[in-house]
Coordinates of C-alpha atoms in Angstrom, one line a residue:
M20 CA 110.2 57.6 76.3
L21 CA 107.0 55.2 76.8
E22 CA 106.2 58.1 72.6
E23 CA 110.0 57.4 71.6
T24 CA 109.6 53.3 71.9
V25 CA 106.0 53.9 70.3
D26 CA 107.1 55.8 67.5
H27 CA 110.9 53.2 66.7
R28 CA 107.9 49.9 66.6
S29 CA 105.7 52.0 64.7
Q30 CA 108.9 52.5 61.8
D31 CA 109.8 48.9 62.2
N32 CA 107.0 47.3 61.7
I33 CA 105.3 47.6 58.1
I34 CA 102.3 45.1 58.2
S35 CA 102.9 43.5 55.0
D36 CA 101.2 40.4 53.2
D37 CA 102.8 37.8 55.3
Y38 CA 101.7 39.5 58.6
D39 CA 101.3 37.5 61.7
V40 CA 100.0 38.8 65.0
H41 CA 101.1 36.5 66.6
D42 CA 104.9 37.5 65.9
A43 CA 103.8 40.7 66.7
A44 CA 102.6 40.0 69.7
S45 CA 105.1 38.1 71.2
D46 CA 108.2 40.2 69.7
K47 CA 110.1 40.5 73.0
M48 CA 110.2 44.2 72.1
T49 CA 106.3 44.6 72.2
D50 CA 105.8 42.2 75.6
L51 CA 108.6 44.4 78.1
F52 CA 107.1 47.8 75.8
L53 CA 103.8 47.0 77.4
E54 CA 104.6 45.1 80.6
T55 CA 106.7 48.6 80.9
L56 CA 102.8 50.8 80.4
R57 CA 101.1 48.5 83.2
S58 CA 104.1 48.9 85.2
W59 CA 104.2 52.6 84.9
G60 CA 100.9 52.8 84.5
P61 CA 98.6 53.9 87.9
T62 CA 98.9 51.1 91.0
S63 CA 94.7 50.4 91.0
C64 CA 95.4 49.1 86.9
L65 CA 98.1 46.2 88.7
R66 CA 95.7 45.2 91.5
K67 CA 92.9 45.3 89.0
R68 CA 95.0 42.9 86.5
I69 CA 96.3 40.7 89.2
Q70 CA 92.4 40.2 90.5
L71 CA 91.7 40.1 86.9
Q72 CA 93.9 36.8 86.6
R73 CA 92.9 35.2 90.3
Y74 CA 90.0 35.0 89.1
F75 CA 90.3 33.5 86.3
S76 CA 93.4 30.5 87.8
Q77 CA 90.6 29.8 90.2
K78 CA 87.4 29.3 87.6
S79 CA 89.6 27.4 85.4
R80 CA 91.7 25.5 88.8
N81 CA 94.9 26.0 86.2
N82 CA 97.5 28.5 87.6
S83 CA 100.0 27.7 85.7
S84 CA 99.2 29.4 83.1
S85 CA 99.0 32.6 85.0
V86 CA 101.0 32.3 87.7
A87 CA 104.2 33.8 85.7
F88 CA 101.8 37.2 85.2
I89 CA 100.9 37.6 88.4
K90 CA 104.7 37.1 90.2
Q91 CA 105.7 39.5 87.6
A92 CA 102.4 42.3 88.0
E93 CA 103.1 41.5 92.3
K94 CA 107.2 42.1 92.1
D95 CA 106.2 45.3 90.4
L96 CA 103.5 46.2 92.3
Q97 CA 106.0 46.3 95.9
R98 CA 108.5 48.8 93.2
R99 CA 105.5 51.0 92.4
I100 CA 104.7 51.0 96.9
S101 CA 108.2 51.4 98.1
Q102 CA 109.9 53.8 95.8
T103 CA 111.0 56.5 97.2
A104 CA 110.3 59.4 94.5
F105 CA 106.5 58.6 94.8
G106 CA 106.3 62.1 96.9
V107 CA 106.6 63.7 94.1
L108 CA 102.7 62.7 92.5
S109 CA 101.2 64.4 94.9
D110 CA 99.0 67.0 93.8
A111 CA 100.6 71.2 94.7
K112 CA 96.6 71.7 95.5
D113 CA 97.3 69.4 99.2
S114 CA 98.7 71.7 102.1
A115 CA 100.7 70.4 104.4
S116 CA 98.7 70.9 106.8
M117 CA 96.2 68.2 105.1
I118 CA 99.0 65.5 105.2
E119 CA 100.7 66.5 108.7
D120 CA 99.8 63.6 109.0
I121 CA 99.4 60.0 106.9
S122 CA 102.2 59.8 104.4
T123 CA 102.6 60.9 101.7
R124 CA 101.7 57.7 99.7
Q125 CA 98.3 57.3 101.4
A126 CA 97.9 60.8 99.9
I127 CA 97.4 59.6 96.7
D128 CA 95.0 58.5 95.1
A129 CA 95.3 54.5 93.8
S130 CA 93.4 55.5 90.1
K131 CA 95.7 58.7 89.9
D132 CA 99.7 57.7 90.6
S133 CA 100.1 56.9 87.3
L134 CA 104.1 58.2 86.2
F135 CA 102.4 59.6 83.1
E136 CA 99.2 61.5 81.9
V137 CA 97.1 58.7 80.8
D138 CA 95.0 61.0 78.6
N139 CA 97.6 62.7 77.1
L140 CA 98.6 59.4 76.4
I141 CA 96.1 58.3 74.6
D142 CA 95.4 60.8 72.5
K143 CA 98.7 61.1 70.8
F144 CA 98.2 57.1 70.7
S145 CA 94.2 57.6 68.8
S146 CA 96.5 59.5 66.7
R147 CA 98.3 56.1 65.7
L148 CA 95.7 54.0 64.7
S149 CA 95.6 54.8 60.8
T150 CA 91.4 56.2 61.4
S151 CA 90.2 59.1 59.5
T152 CA 87.5 59.2 62.3
S153 CA 88.7 61.6 65.2
Q154 CA 88.1 59.6 68.7
D155 CA 85.8 60.1 71.7
C156 CA 86.9 59.0 74.2
Q157 CA 84.2 59.7 76.5
S158 CA 82.2 57.6 74.1
S159 CA 81.9 53.5 73.7
R160 CA 82.7 53.0 70.1
I161 CA 86.5 52.8 68.6
Y162 CA 87.2 53.2 65.4
V163 CA 90.6 51.2 64.6
G164 CA 92.0 51.1 61.4
R165 CA 93.7 47.4 60.1
K166 CA 96.8 49.2 59.0
S167 CA 97.4 50.5 61.9
D168 CA 100.4 48.6 64.3
I169 CA 99.1 46.3 66.7
T170 CA 101.4 48.0 69.6
I171 CA 99.1 50.6 69.6
I172 CA 96.2 48.5 69.7
F173 CA 97.2 46.4 72.8
A174 CA 98.7 50.2 74.6
S175 CA 95.2 51.0 74.0
A176 CA 93.8 48.6 75.0
E177 CA 96.3 48.7 78.7
L178 CA 95.7 52.7 79.1
E179 CA 91.8 52.2 78.9
M180 CA 92.1 49.4 81.3
M181 CA 93.9 52.2 83.4
R182 CA 91.0 54.1 83.0
E183 CA 88.6 52.0 83.8
R184 CA 86.8 52.0 80.5
F185 CA 86.7 48.2 80.4
D186 CA 84.4 48.2 78.1
R187 CA 86.4 50.2 75.9
A188 CA 89.3 48.2 76.3
L189 CA 87.7 45.0 75.8
G190 CA 86.8 46.5 71.8
Y191 CA 90.3 47.0 71.5
Y192 CA 90.9 42.7 72.0
L193 CA 88.3 42.4 70.5
S194 CA 89.6 44.2 67.1
I195 CA 92.8 42.2 67.4
G196 CA 91.0 39.4 66.7
S197 CA 88.2 40.6 64.4
S198 CA 91.1 41.9 61.4
F199 CA 94.6 40.9 62.3
M200 CA 93.9 37.5 62.9
T201 CA 92.0 35.7 60.6
E202 CA 94.7 34.3 59.4
S203 CA 94.2 31.2 62.2
L204 CA 91.2 30.6 61.4
P205 CA 91.5 28.2 58.7
L206 CA 93.0 26.0 61.8
L207 CA 90.7 27.2 64.5
E208 CA 87.7 25.6 62.0
E209 CA 89.3 22.5 61.6
T210 CA 90.4 22.0 65.6
A211 CA 86.4 23.0 66.0
V212 CA 85.2 20.1 63.4
L213 CA 87.9 17.3 65.2
M214 CA 86.9 18.4 68.9
V215 CA 83.2 17.6 67.2
N216 CA 84.2 14.3 65.4
H217 CA 85.8 12.8 69.1
S218 CA 89.4 12.9 67.2
Q219 CA 91.7 13.6 69.9
E220 CA 95.6 12.8 66.9
K221 CA 94.9 16.9 66.9
L222 CA 93.4 18.7 70.0
A223 CA 96.4 20.4 70.8
L224 CA 96.0 22.4 68.2
A225 CA 92.6 24.6 70.0
E226 CA 95.0 26.7 71.8
V227 CA 96.3 28.8 69.1
T228 CA 96.6 32.2 70.8
G229 CA 98.1 29.8 74.0
N230 CA 97.6 32.1 77.6
K231 CA 97.5 35.9 76.8
Y232 CA 93.5 36.9 76.4
D233 CA 93.0 35.0 79.6
H234 CA 92.4 38.4 81.6
V235 CA 89.8 38.9 78.8
L236 CA 87.1 36.8 80.1
S237 CA 88.0 38.2 83.5
L238 CA 86.9 41.3 82.1
L239 CA 83.7 40.1 80.8
E240 CA 82.2 37.9 83.8
M241 CA 83.3 41.1 86.4
H242 CA 81.7 43.9 85.0
Q243 CA 79.3 42.0 82.2
L244 CA 79.6 43.4 79.8
Q245 CA 78.6 39.7 77.0
Y246 CA 76.4 42.7 75.9
V247 CA 79.7 44.1 73.4
L248 CA 79.5 40.2 72.0
L249 CA 75.8 40.8 70.8
N250 CA 76.5 44.0 69.7
R251 CA 80.1 45.6 68.9
N252 CA 81.3 49.1 69.9
Y253 CA 84.4 48.7 67.6
S254 CA 84.8 49.6 63.7
F255 CA 87.0 49.5 61.0
V256 CA 87.5 52.9 59.1
D257 CA 88.7 51.1 55.8
K258 CA 86.1 48.1 55.2
S259 CA 87.2 47.9 51.9
E260 CA 90.2 45.7 52.9
G261 CA 89.9 43.0 54.1
S262 CA 87.2 41.0 56.4
T263 CA 85.1 41.4 59.8
E264 CA 84.3 38.6 61.6
P265 CA 81.6 38.9 65.1
P266 CA 82.4 39.7 68.1
I267 CA 82.1 36.2 68.9
V268 CA 84.2 34.6 66.4
A269 CA 87.1 37.2 67.4
L270 CA 86.1 36.0 70.8
I271 CA 87.2 32.6 70.0
M272 CA 90.2 34.0 68.0
L273 CA 91.5 35.1 70.7
V274 CA 90.7 32.3 73.8
G275 CA 91.0 29.3 71.9
L276 CA 87.8 26.8 71.5
S277 CA 87.7 25.1 74.8
K278 CA 88.1 28.9 77.1
A279 CA 85.5 30.5 75.1
G280 CA 83.3 27.2 74.6
S281 CA 83.6 27.0 79.1
F282 CA 82.5 30.4 79.1
L283 CA 80.0 30.9 76.2
M284 CA 78.2 27.6 78.0
D285 CA 78.3 29.6 81.4
C286 CA 76.6 32.6 80.4
L287 CA 74.1 30.9 77.9
S288 CA 70.5 32.1 78.0
P289 CA 67.1 30.2 76.4
P290 CA 65.9 31.6 72.8
G291 CA 63.7 35.0 73.5
T292 CA 60.5 36.6 71.6
K293 CA 61.5 38.5 68.8
A294 CA 59.8 41.4 71.3
D295 CA 62.6 40.7 74.5
A296 CA 65.7 40.6 71.1
D297 CA 64.2 44.5 69.9
A298 CA 64.3 45.7 73.4
E299 CA 67.7 44.2 74.0
V300 CA 68.8 46.1 71.0
E301 CA 67.5 49.3 72.3
N302 CA 69.3 49.0 75.4
T303 CA 72.4 47.3 74.8
N304 CA 74.6 50.0 75.6
S305 CA 73.2 51.1 79.4
S306 CA 73.0 47.0 79.8
N307 CA 73.5 44.4 82.7
D308 CA 72.9 41.6 81.5
S309 CA 75.3 38.8 82.0
N310 CA 73.1 36.3 79.7
L311 CA 74.0 35.3 75.6
P312 CA 70.9 34.4 74.1
L313 CA 71.5 31.3 72.2
D314 CA 70.4 31.7 69.3
A315 CA 71.8 35.1 68.3
I316 CA 76.0 33.3 68.9
A317 CA 74.2 31.1 66.8
T318 CA 73.1 34.3 64.3
Q319 CA 76.8 35.5 64.8
L320 CA 78.4 32.2 63.6
A321 CA 76.5 31.5 61.0
S322 CA 79.3 33.0 59.0
R323 CA 81.4 30.4 59.6
P324 CA 79.3 27.2 59.2
K325 CA 83.1 25.0 61.2
L326 CA 82.4 27.2 64.4
L327 CA 78.8 26.9 64.0
Y328 CA 78.9 22.6 64.0
W329 CA 81.3 23.3 67.4
Y330 CA 79.3 25.3 69.4
L331 CA 75.8 23.9 68.3
F332 CA 77.5 20.6 69.5
Q333 CA 78.9 21.9 72.8
V334 CA 74.8 23.1 73.5
F335 CA 73.4 20.3 72.7
T336 CA 76.1 18.6 75.4
K337 CA 76.7 20.8 78.1
R338 CA 73.7 22.7 78.5
P339 CA 70.6 20.1 76.9
D340 CA 67.9 21.6 79.5
M341 CA 67.5 23.8 76.7
Y342 CA 67.9 23.1 74.1
V343 CA 66.9 18.9 73.5
K344 CA 65.4 18.7 77.2
F345 CA 62.7 20.9 77.8
P346 CA 60.2 19.8 80.9
T347 CA 58.3 22.4 81.1
T348 CA 56.8 22.3 78.1
S349 CA 56.0 19.8 75.7
V350 CA 56.2 21.5 71.8
P351 CA 59.9 23.4 72.0
P352 CA 60.4 26.8 70.5
L353 CA 60.4 26.8 66.9
T354 CA 63.6 28.8 67.4
I355 CA 65.2 25.4 69.1
T356 CA 63.5 23.0 66.2
N357 CA 65.2 25.4 63.4
L358 CA 68.7 25.0 64.8
H359 CA 68.1 20.8 64.9
R360 CA 67.8 21.0 60.7
A361 CA 70.3 23.4 60.5
Q362 CA 73.4 21.1 62.8
F363 CA 71.5 17.8 61.0
S364 CA 72.4 20.0 58.3
L365 CA 76.0 20.4 59.3
F366 CA 76.5 17.0 60.7
L367 CA 76.0 15.8 56.7
D368 CA 78.7 18.3 56.4
Y369 CA 81.3 17.6 58.7
A370 CA 80.5 14.4 60.6
N371 CA 82.6 12.3 58.0
E372 CA 85.6 14.5 57.9
S373 CA 88.0 13.3 59.9
E374 CA 87.1 9.5 59.4
G375 CA 88.0 8.8 55.6
E376 CA 88.3 5.5 54.9
V377 CA 86.4 3.7 57.7
I378 CA 86.7 0.7 58.0
S379 CA 88.0 -1.0 54.8
E380 CA 89.9 -4.4 55.5
P381 CA 87.5 -7.3 55.7
M382 CA 85.3 -8.3 58.7
T383 CA 87.8 -10.8 61.3
S384 CA 87.1 -11.1 65.0
T385 CA 89.4 -7.6 65.6
S386 CA 85.4 -5.4 65.0
M387 CA 84.1 -7.2 67.5
T388 CA 83.6 -4.4 70.2
V389 CA 79.8 -2.5 69.5
D390 CA 81.1 0.7 69.6
S391 CA 78.8 3.9 71.9
D392 CA 76.6 6.4 70.2
S393 CA 78.8 8.4 67.7
P394 CA 77.6 12.4 68.0
F395 CA 75.7 12.0 65.1
M396 CA 73.5 9.0 66.2
S397 CA 73.1 10.9 70.1
F398 CA 72.0 13.6 68.1
L399 CA 68.8 12.0 66.4
R400 CA 68.3 10.1 68.9
A401 CA 67.7 13.2 70.9
T402 CA 66.2 15.1 68.8
I403 CA 63.8 13.1 66.3
P404 CA 61.1 12.8 68.5
H405 CA 61.1 16.7 69.6
G406 CA 59.8 17.3 65.5
G407 CA 62.3 20.0 64.3
V408 CA 64.2 16.6 62.1
D409 CA 61.8 14.2 60.5
A410 CA 62.5 10.0 60.8
V411 CA 61.4 9.6 56.9
T412 CA 64.0 12.9 55.6
V413 CA 66.4 11.5 57.8
R414 CA 66.3 8.9 56.4
E415 CA 66.2 9.6 52.7
R416 CA 68.8 12.6 53.2
L417 CA 71.1 10.1 55.2
G418 CA 70.5 7.7 51.6
S419 CA 71.2 9.5 49.6
Y420 CA 74.0 10.4 50.4
R421 CA 75.1 7.5 50.6
G422 CA 74.7 6.7 47.4
G423 CA 72.4 4.0 48.1
R424 CA 74.9 1.2 48.7
T425 CA 74.6 -0.8 52.0
D426 CA 78.4 -1.6 51.8
N427 CA 79.1 2.3 51.7
P428 CA 80.5 2.8 55.3
V429 CA 79.5 6.2 56.0
F430 CA 76.6 7.4 58.0
A431 CA 76.2 3.2 58.1
R432 CA 75.6 2.9 61.6
E433 CA 72.8 6.2 61.7
L434 CA 71.4 4.9 58.6
A435 CA 70.3 1.4 60.8
F436 CA 69.6 3.7 64.7
V437 CA 67.3 5.5 62.1
T438 CA 65.3 2.9 60.3
E439 CA 65.0 0.3 63.4
K440 CA 64.0 2.4 65.7
F441 CA 61.8 5.0 63.0
G442 CA 60.7 2.2 60.9
K443 CA 58.1 0.2 60.3
G444 CA 59.2 -3.0 61.5
T445 CA 58.5 -4.6 58.2
L446 CA 60.4 -8.1 57.3
D447 CA 62.4 -5.5 54.1
E448 CA 63.7 -3.4 56.8
V449 CA 65.2 -5.3 60.2
K450 CA 67.2 -7.3 56.6
E451 CA 68.5 -3.7 55.1
V452 CA 69.5 -2.6 59.3
L453 CA 71.4 -6.5 59.4
N454 CA 72.9 -5.3 55.7
L455 CA 74.0 -1.9 57.1
Y456 CA 75.8 -3.6 60.3
L457 CA 77.9 -5.9 58.3
L458 CA 78.5 -5.0 55.1
G459 CA 78.2 -1.4 55.8
A460 CA 79.7 -0.9 59.6
K461 CA 81.3 -4.1 59.7
N462 CA 80.7 -4.5 63.0
L463 CA 79.5 -8.4 63.4
S464 CA 79.0 -7.9 66.8
M465 CA 76.0 -4.8 67.0
A466 CA 74.1 -7.5 63.9
V467 CA 74.2 -9.7 66.1
A468 CA 73.0 -7.8 68.9
F469 CA 70.5 -6.6 66.6
A470 CA 69.2 -10.4 65.7
E471 CA 68.5 -10.7 69.2
R472 CA 66.6 -7.4 70.0
D473 CA 64.6 -8.1 66.5
T474 CA 62.5 -11.1 68.5
K475 CA 60.0 -11.0 65.8
H476 CA 62.6 -12.3 62.9
S477 CA 64.7 -13.2 64.8
K478 CA 64.5 -16.1 63.4
D479 CA 65.2 -14.5 59.5
L480 CA 68.0 -12.8 60.4
W481 CA 70.0 -15.5 62.3
K482 CA 69.5 -17.4 59.4
M483 CA 71.1 -14.7 57.1
L484 CA 73.8 -14.4 59.7
V485 CA 74.7 -17.5 59.4
E486 CA 74.8 -17.2 55.6
H487 CA 76.8 -14.0 55.8
C488 CA 80.0 -16.4 58.0
T489 CA 80.1 -19.3 55.9
I490 CA 78.9 -18.1 52.3
S491 CA 81.2 -15.1 52.1
D492 CA 84.0 -14.3 49.4
P493 CA 85.1 -17.4 47.3
S494 CA 88.5 -15.8 47.5
S495 CA 88.8 -16.3 50.5
D496 CA 90.5 -19.4 52.1
A497 CA 88.6 -21.6 53.9
S498 CA 91.1 -20.4 58.1
E499 CA 89.7 -16.9 56.8
K500 CA 86.0 -18.1 56.7
G501 CA 86.7 -20.3 59.9
A502 CA 88.0 -17.6 61.8
L503 CA 84.5 -15.2 60.5
F504 CA 82.4 -18.1 61.6
G505 CA 84.7 -18.6 65.0
S506 CA 84.3 -14.4 65.8
L507 CA 80.2 -15.1 65.2
L508 CA 80.7 -17.8 67.7
E509 CA 82.4 -15.3 70.1
A510 CA 79.5 -12.1 69.6
A511 CA 76.7 -14.9 70.3
A512 CA 77.6 -16.5 73.3
H513 CA 78.3 -12.1 74.6
C514 CA 74.2 -11.8 73.3
G515 CA 73.4 -16.0 75.0
A516 CA 72.2 -16.7 71.9
D517 CA 71.3 -20.2 71.1
L518 CA 74.6 -22.0 69.9
A519 CA 73.6 -25.5 69.5
L520 CA 72.0 -23.4 66.5
L521 CA 75.3 -22.2 65.6
V522 CA 76.7 -25.7 65.8
S523 CA 74.7 -27.3 64.2
S524 CA 74.7 -25.1 61.4
I525 CA 78.7 -24.7 61.2
P526 CA 79.3 -26.6 58.0
E527 CA 81.0 -29.2 57.0
G528 CA 85.4 -29.2 56.2
M529 CA 85.3 -25.8 57.8
S530 CA 88.0 -25.9 60.2
I531 CA 87.3 -23.0 62.7
E532 CA 90.2 -21.9 64.7
G533 CA 89.8 -22.6 69.3
L534 CA 86.4 -23.4 69.3
R535 CA 86.6 -25.7 71.5
P536 CA 88.0 -23.4 74.5
K537 CA 85.9 -20.9 72.9
L538 CA 82.6 -22.7 73.4
I539 CA 84.5 -24.1 77.1
A540 CA 83.5 -19.9 77.5
A541 CA 81.1 -19.7 76.6
I542 CA 79.5 -22.8 78.1
A543 CA 81.1 -20.8 81.2
D544 CA 79.7 -17.6 80.6
Y545 CA 76.4 -18.9 80.8
R546 CA 76.2 -20.3 83.4
H547 CA 77.9 -17.7 85.5
K548 CA 74.9 -15.9 83.6
V549 CA 72.5 -18.0 84.6
R550 CA 73.5 -18.5 88.8
I551 CA 73.5 -14.4 88.5
H552 CA 69.8 -14.5 87.6
E553 CA 69.6 -17.0 89.8
Y554 CA 70.8 -15.2 92.8
T555 CA 68.7 -12.3 91.6
A556 CA 66.0 -14.1 91.9
D557 CA 66.1 -15.8 95.5
A558 CA 66.8 -11.8 96.3
L559 CA 63.7 -10.5 94.7
A560 CA 61.3 -13.6 96.4
E561 CA 62.6 -12.8 99.9
D562 CA 61.9 -8.9 99.3
K563 CA 58.9 -10.2 98.3
V564 CA 57.5 -11.8 101.3
S565 CA 59.0 -9.5 103.4
L566 CA 56.9 -7.0 101.9
L567 CA 53.9 -8.8 101.9
R568 CA 54.6 -9.3 105.5
E569 CA 54.9 -5.8 106.2
L570 CA 51.0 -5.0 104.0
C571 CA 49.9 -7.9 105.7
H572 CA 50.7 -6.8 109.6
L573 CA 49.7 -3.4 108.0
S574 CA 46.0 -4.0 106.9
R575 CA 44.9 -6.5 109.3
R576 CA 41.1 -5.4 111.0
G577 CA 39.0 -5.6 114.7
E578 CA 35.4 -5.5 114.4
R579 CA 33.9 -3.6 117.6
G580 CA 32.7 -5.9 120.6
I581 CA 28.8 -4.9 122.0
D582 CA 28.8 -5.3 125.3
M583 CA 26.4 -7.6 127.1
K584 CA 25.4 -5.4 130.0
M585 CA 24.0 -3.1 126.7
K586 CA 23.2 -5.7 124.8
D587 CA 20.4 -6.8 127.9
G588 CA 18.7 -3.2 128.4
A589 CA 18.2 -3.2 124.6
H590 CA 17.1 -6.0 125.5
K591 CA 14.1 -4.6 128.6
K592 CA 14.1 -1.8 126.1
D593 CA 12.8 -4.2 123.5
S594 CA 9.7 -6.2 126.1
L595 CA 8.1 -2.9 126.3
P596 CA 4.7 -2.4 125.0
S597 CA 4.6 -1.0 121.7
N598 CA 2.0 0.7 122.7
K599 CA 3.7 3.3 124.7
L600 CA 6.5 4.2 122.5
S601 CA 6.5 6.4 120.5
L602 CA 7.2 7.3 116.7
L603 CA 10.5 7.9 117.2
Q604 CA 12.0 5.4 120.0
R605 CA 10.6 2.7 117.5
Q606 CA 12.7 4.0 114.9
R607 CA 15.8 4.5 117.2
M608 CA 14.8 1.1 118.4
K609 CA 14.5 0.1 114.7
S610 CA 17.6 1.3 113.9
G611 CA 19.7 0.4 117.1
T612 CA 18.8 -3.3 115.9
A613 CA 20.1 -3.1 112.9
T614 CA 23.4 -1.9 113.5
M615 CA 23.3 -5.7 116.2
R616 CA 22.6 -7.3 113.1
H617 CA 25.6 -6.1 111.4
P618 CA 28.4 -4.0 113.1
S619 CA 30.5 -1.6 111.5
S620 CA 34.3 -2.5 111.2
F621 CA 36.9 -0.5 111.3
S622 CA 40.8 -0.2 110.1
L623 CA 43.4 -0.6 113.5
S624 CA 46.4 -0.7 112.9
I625 CA 48.9 -3.3 114.9
R626 CA 52.0 -1.4 115.7

């Protein structure tokens, strides 16, 4: 029956140019066939699949994706256990005395109670994988043809699970993602870029495959099959008919970006030396190491720059201890600095894709907020001190990318940040930074905050700010100029600047709507901050007094007291004739006299 079902699927499914693996995988007939294959196979395989699904549900804390499969598998397992024809599967060689006191169901091994011959069916399916190479069922390497029916590959993976050859089963699953899901790869890459650039509109597209392959992650972790991802165990016979993706890319295609990212971050390990890498390759097939070196994953993703862009940002945000924080050394490894340079180039290529027209409208009161660091700024802040990305090189490349235009909004904040933090601090540089905030980023609040931070050139910067808000576009009317200067007053009030100087700089004839309420609110806010500082200063003074009292109490000293009787006895000794004393006694008397004149002190802690 199973062979007839596969023959029917092989005759009906003719793979064409518009073939979609997702349509085949979600086909009702394919799902029913695979469900039947699992339910008629060994009961140990059903228990293993339930275990894998539960492991993933508990780890991801999301039970909704696996509840339906677990319920169906439990129903199939209950039917197999309670069926009346179960005894026909007992081995004929078993004598009646062996199972005299035990039921037939208990006498059968759970891994050998299949309703069909697993090895026989594997041999049948091997001939349908469109390969001219003979399959060695005992080897960990498998061979798949690109024109193979997708149902045959699914079934082969399920049969290898029944044989408990989990490495071969994983190879079949990865071959599906490596060669049969390439049509959805462009969408996955665009989603990866959106996830890095913090664009929330299309993040739902990340899970292109749903929850069908969640058990693959559990299979990798529970049986420590990560070495298969480093050195793949599947091959395609007809290589010239299409591209083949690396195992890491295949895994991402199977389970999606978010799940694959969490798995990779959990298994990530620091980059090793070349000798370690060679030893790992030699012992790959017998290795039980569950770690994935950081640089090995990056090497596989190098052919897909957008996925590499996403992966390196995941490492930067979730595993900074391996990428930007090195508590045991001041010089990061060469491999890490090379990855820093590669990620900087990727930021230049893709960080601006989701921004488009960044801010093309004129600056108004709506551009008042000081935004948090962009992903690119966070990367530059953490990596430039390590030397992999040089500040001078960053300024040159950002300047050339922007075309030398100050009003270009692309990477304006990043260039201003690098110039401010790693520049020489000259007047020309600070003016350039202010113009980048005003004309490039069009963020008045950030410009005001920078003018307050740079105390050395604060006077010149505030003059530029006033000129920018008063001498604006001649085509703009008085109301627009007044609104811009009002925004400057609000930003200055938030930063604690001198409002009196700004009010005195208001040109004659300028109309600022709501000037009185703005000034009243600014003054009230200033007085509130002053009270906060006063209360803080009082609390600090009280804490200082308390600490000084405690230190004074602990540091009190006492002086050694001398008993009068001992003093009289010493005086009598001194009155003895000097000619009757020996030289040793005279030296002792001299030392005792000096001690009495200058008594030694000691510390005495008074509790």
